[in-house]
């Protein structure tokens, strides 16, 4: 008998079938991976199990008994707990308070008593966490542990972890895996959502693969290779793009950044004497855990934010103090980090495509509509954008929106391409397309900066990798010398490496 | 067995309202307004259907009141257009009322000095003068907005009160009518008066001016590079900035154009209707312009239609009050209700019902 069984579960959002007759069975005491690309329907399936959504059709059984789960409260009552990427903790409160929050009957909290109880629970599950700590002071990995403890404290028998490693540095991932292994020994069942093959093969007993909302099958982890899993996941054997040739070290330095300092939106130092350079025909990957100054760096390189001090030069020409339109005129190809903020959603595709170069598309102040439309039609064709020129851009999918932005920038053959998180939230096809485009820019001779939190992405197409930590580049290494472990150490500030 | 929550109808957000929703909104807004205001009409001891007949149809039945609808629409069209420039750029100019008076003061000042000067010189001078005055009055809030990010809704509104005091100071001071002693300026020169379109009616050149301003608005918004910049800034400031559009400059320009055109509304009222400055030149045309721009969905022809409709309701309110003895205020109540209902619908069109 399974502890959880989902039978032919279907979930429809409007026209979109997010889960299509999915069967899923969870054994007691196993770590079970739910593997699939972005948008495969993993989160949706688990949100149904946790009572956040109701299935359109299909049945759920817990311990062999058919159940209806209307809310997370129901789910918790039935022993199902879920930890998402976005933690639901109250930062100014202690760990103990957060753990019991919403789960005590008494109105007044007896600090000492709850700290003792929570401390005991933490010991019982060997979770290294101090109940007295204020959550605000904890690292992301520790906060995740609090969330896990919160679920276990509510007697969860089934623990759902939605992409738990996405926010962690590699060392924290190891410690999470130790925790999971121990929980497995205590006969707990874990559902581990991921799209990372190495993690799945490392930690899980069985894997269920979802693709386009359908279950492709469930396999024992020991019986499959990563390659086979990848094939199940994307529906073909090869995937991913990689760089082909070595870069010529004599190439000219196009972009140079020196001693760059900047403040974040709260006025705190975000970049501290940051230094880097990119040559023609080179992709420089900027690796790092989110929130270490990547956003500010991208904004400065796009011309929408001013540094407090420092040097920023393209082809030896100063960029500091220029505005975004100067940036593009001087050869900076800027892809916005947040797609939705980078397009004007209620304007059409052709208007958005013309927006960056309006002076070229107007005569005496009047728009040259014919030229604008022709340009749009060409770019739509060349960049395989699935849209009509007159579509409002907000009706496009994320991938197509990104293609519009790429088309606007890359069709100009800029000397520098700034690509912050260019594949975030895109499906496999679109992701591959974007990476391919960046590689083509590289072959053309552009200096490309790829800022990404996805280490696989950085490793697969960069020539050199610079690691950013607390607003500084803590080291730059050649891609062939880079391993995830080494980058992980650098990303957590534990290792500095001078190039 | 747990009790199952039954599927029920819920409101969910949609990004793509079906195409038939938009044209339905004015119709539904009208029906909604009718139902809501009927209560008041019943309280005033009148028959709602009869009342609405006077409101909406009676003014169209004879030439005199038909022309009066156009006369009443003229300042509303102009302030509606003025507000549209600002709102389309995401600058919430609530100060059209004050800007209108700035234009009216300029028109009066220039108009009084035009004795012996032909209309061909006088009229353009007054229009330009009114435009510049409206612009000047809009300048301070606009600068505060782009330089210091001070909320323009507050400042433009405050400027209206300041202007009310200035007008009263002028009318009780230098321009007080020496003959009557009333707070009313001397008349403008005959050559500065807007010519009549139809003899012995009040319909004058101001209406043509209003129609031209609608056409210009349409051309600017749909055909010019500046119009696209304004819309881009209004619809997505970060994206516009990222694309290299000078956001502050665009907002400043739009705010000044908006103020200038509101000033022209003041010119039209002075030169076309009153021929001198009084404190009651505008019964809130500047504020009604906000309603009209919103109801017209910031579209040039939408604004024109909304203004004509309001002109109709205002004329109708007077016919109605005469015929049925209900207060004229009913006209304003109806306009306000209409706005609220329409705003509610504009919001609701982004949602749909779904059983889940
Ligand atoms: N609340 C929702 N409304 C509409 N569509 C949704 C909603 N949640 C998810 N989807 C869509 O369902 C599909 C599956 O999403 P999700 O379950 O989040 O995938 P995964 O977790 O595997 O990345 C995606 O196409 C997503 O856009
Ligand atoms: Mg997900």
Short mmCIF file of C-alpha atoms in Angstrom, two decimals, chain A residues 265 299-307 321-328 334 336 340-344 347 352 355-358 405 408, chain B residues 89 146 228-251:
data_model
loop_
_atom_site.label_atom_id
_atom_site.label_comp_id
_atom_site.label_asym_id
_atom_site.label_seq_id
_atom_site.Cartn_x
_atom_site.Cartn_y
_atom_site.Cartn_z
CA UNK A 265 17.61 50.62 -3.57
CA UNK A 299 21.31 47.96 -14.19
CA UNK A 300 24.52 49.95 -14.36
CA UNK A 301 25.63 48.17 -17.50
CA UNK A 302 22.22 48.93 -19.00
CA UNK A 303 22.50 52.62 -18.21
CA UNK A 304 19.42 52.76 -15.98
CA UNK A 305 21.40 53.12 -12.76
CA UNK A 306 24.39 55.31 -11.97
CA UNK A 307 27.39 54.03 -10.04
CA UNK A 321 26.94 59.50 -16.78
CA UNK A 322 25.42 58.54 -20.12
CA UNK A 323 21.76 57.63 -20.46
CA UNK A 324 20.28 54.43 -21.89
CA UNK A 325 19.95 55.79 -25.41
CA UNK A 326 23.65 56.76 -25.39
CA UNK A 327 24.45 53.26 -24.22
CA UNK A 328 22.73 51.66 -27.17
CA UNK A 334 21.15 45.51 -23.34
CA UNK A 336 16.49 43.64 -19.57
CA UNK A 340 7.90 42.08 -18.04
CA UNK A 341 9.47 45.35 -17.01
CA UNK A 342 11.49 45.44 -20.22
CA UNK A 343 8.51 45.56 -22.53
CA UNK A 344 5.52 47.85 -22.51
CA UNK A 347 1.90 48.25 -26.72
CA UNK A 352 8.03 47.54 -28.73
CA UNK A 355 10.93 51.74 -29.13
CA UNK A 356 14.69 51.73 -28.68
CA UNK A 357 15.42 53.47 -31.99
CA UNK A 358 12.51 55.81 -32.54
CA UNK A 405 13.79 41.62 -26.68
CA UNK A 408 15.49 44.28 -30.73
CA UNK B 89 1.69 59.74 -20.12
CA UNK B 146 10.07 65.18 -12.46
CA UNK B 228 4.34 56.72 -28.95
CA UNK B 229 6.81 57.96 -26.37
CA UNK B 230 4.00 59.34 -24.23
CA UNK B 231 2.07 56.08 -24.42
CA UNK B 232 5.18 54.04 -23.68
CA UNK B 233 5.93 56.15 -20.61
CA UNK B 234 2.32 55.99 -19.48
CA UNK B 235 1.98 52.26 -19.92
CA UNK B 236 5.39 51.11 -18.75
CA UNK B 237 7.80 53.60 -17.28
CA UNK B 238 10.66 51.17 -16.57
CA UNK B 239 10.51 49.69 -20.05
CA UNK B 240 10.38 53.13 -21.64
CA UNK B 241 13.39 54.24 -19.65
CA UNK B 242 15.24 51.06 -20.51
CA UNK B 243 14.57 51.62 -24.21
CA UNK B 244 16.23 55.03 -23.97
CA UNK B 245 13.17 57.26 -23.90
CA UNK B 246 13.78 60.36 -21.82
CA UNK B 247 11.03 59.71 -19.33
CA UNK B 248 11.26 62.95 -17.36
CA UNK B 249 11.36 65.12 -20.43
CA UNK B 250 8.37 63.30 -21.90
CA UNK B 251 6.34 63.72 -18.73
#
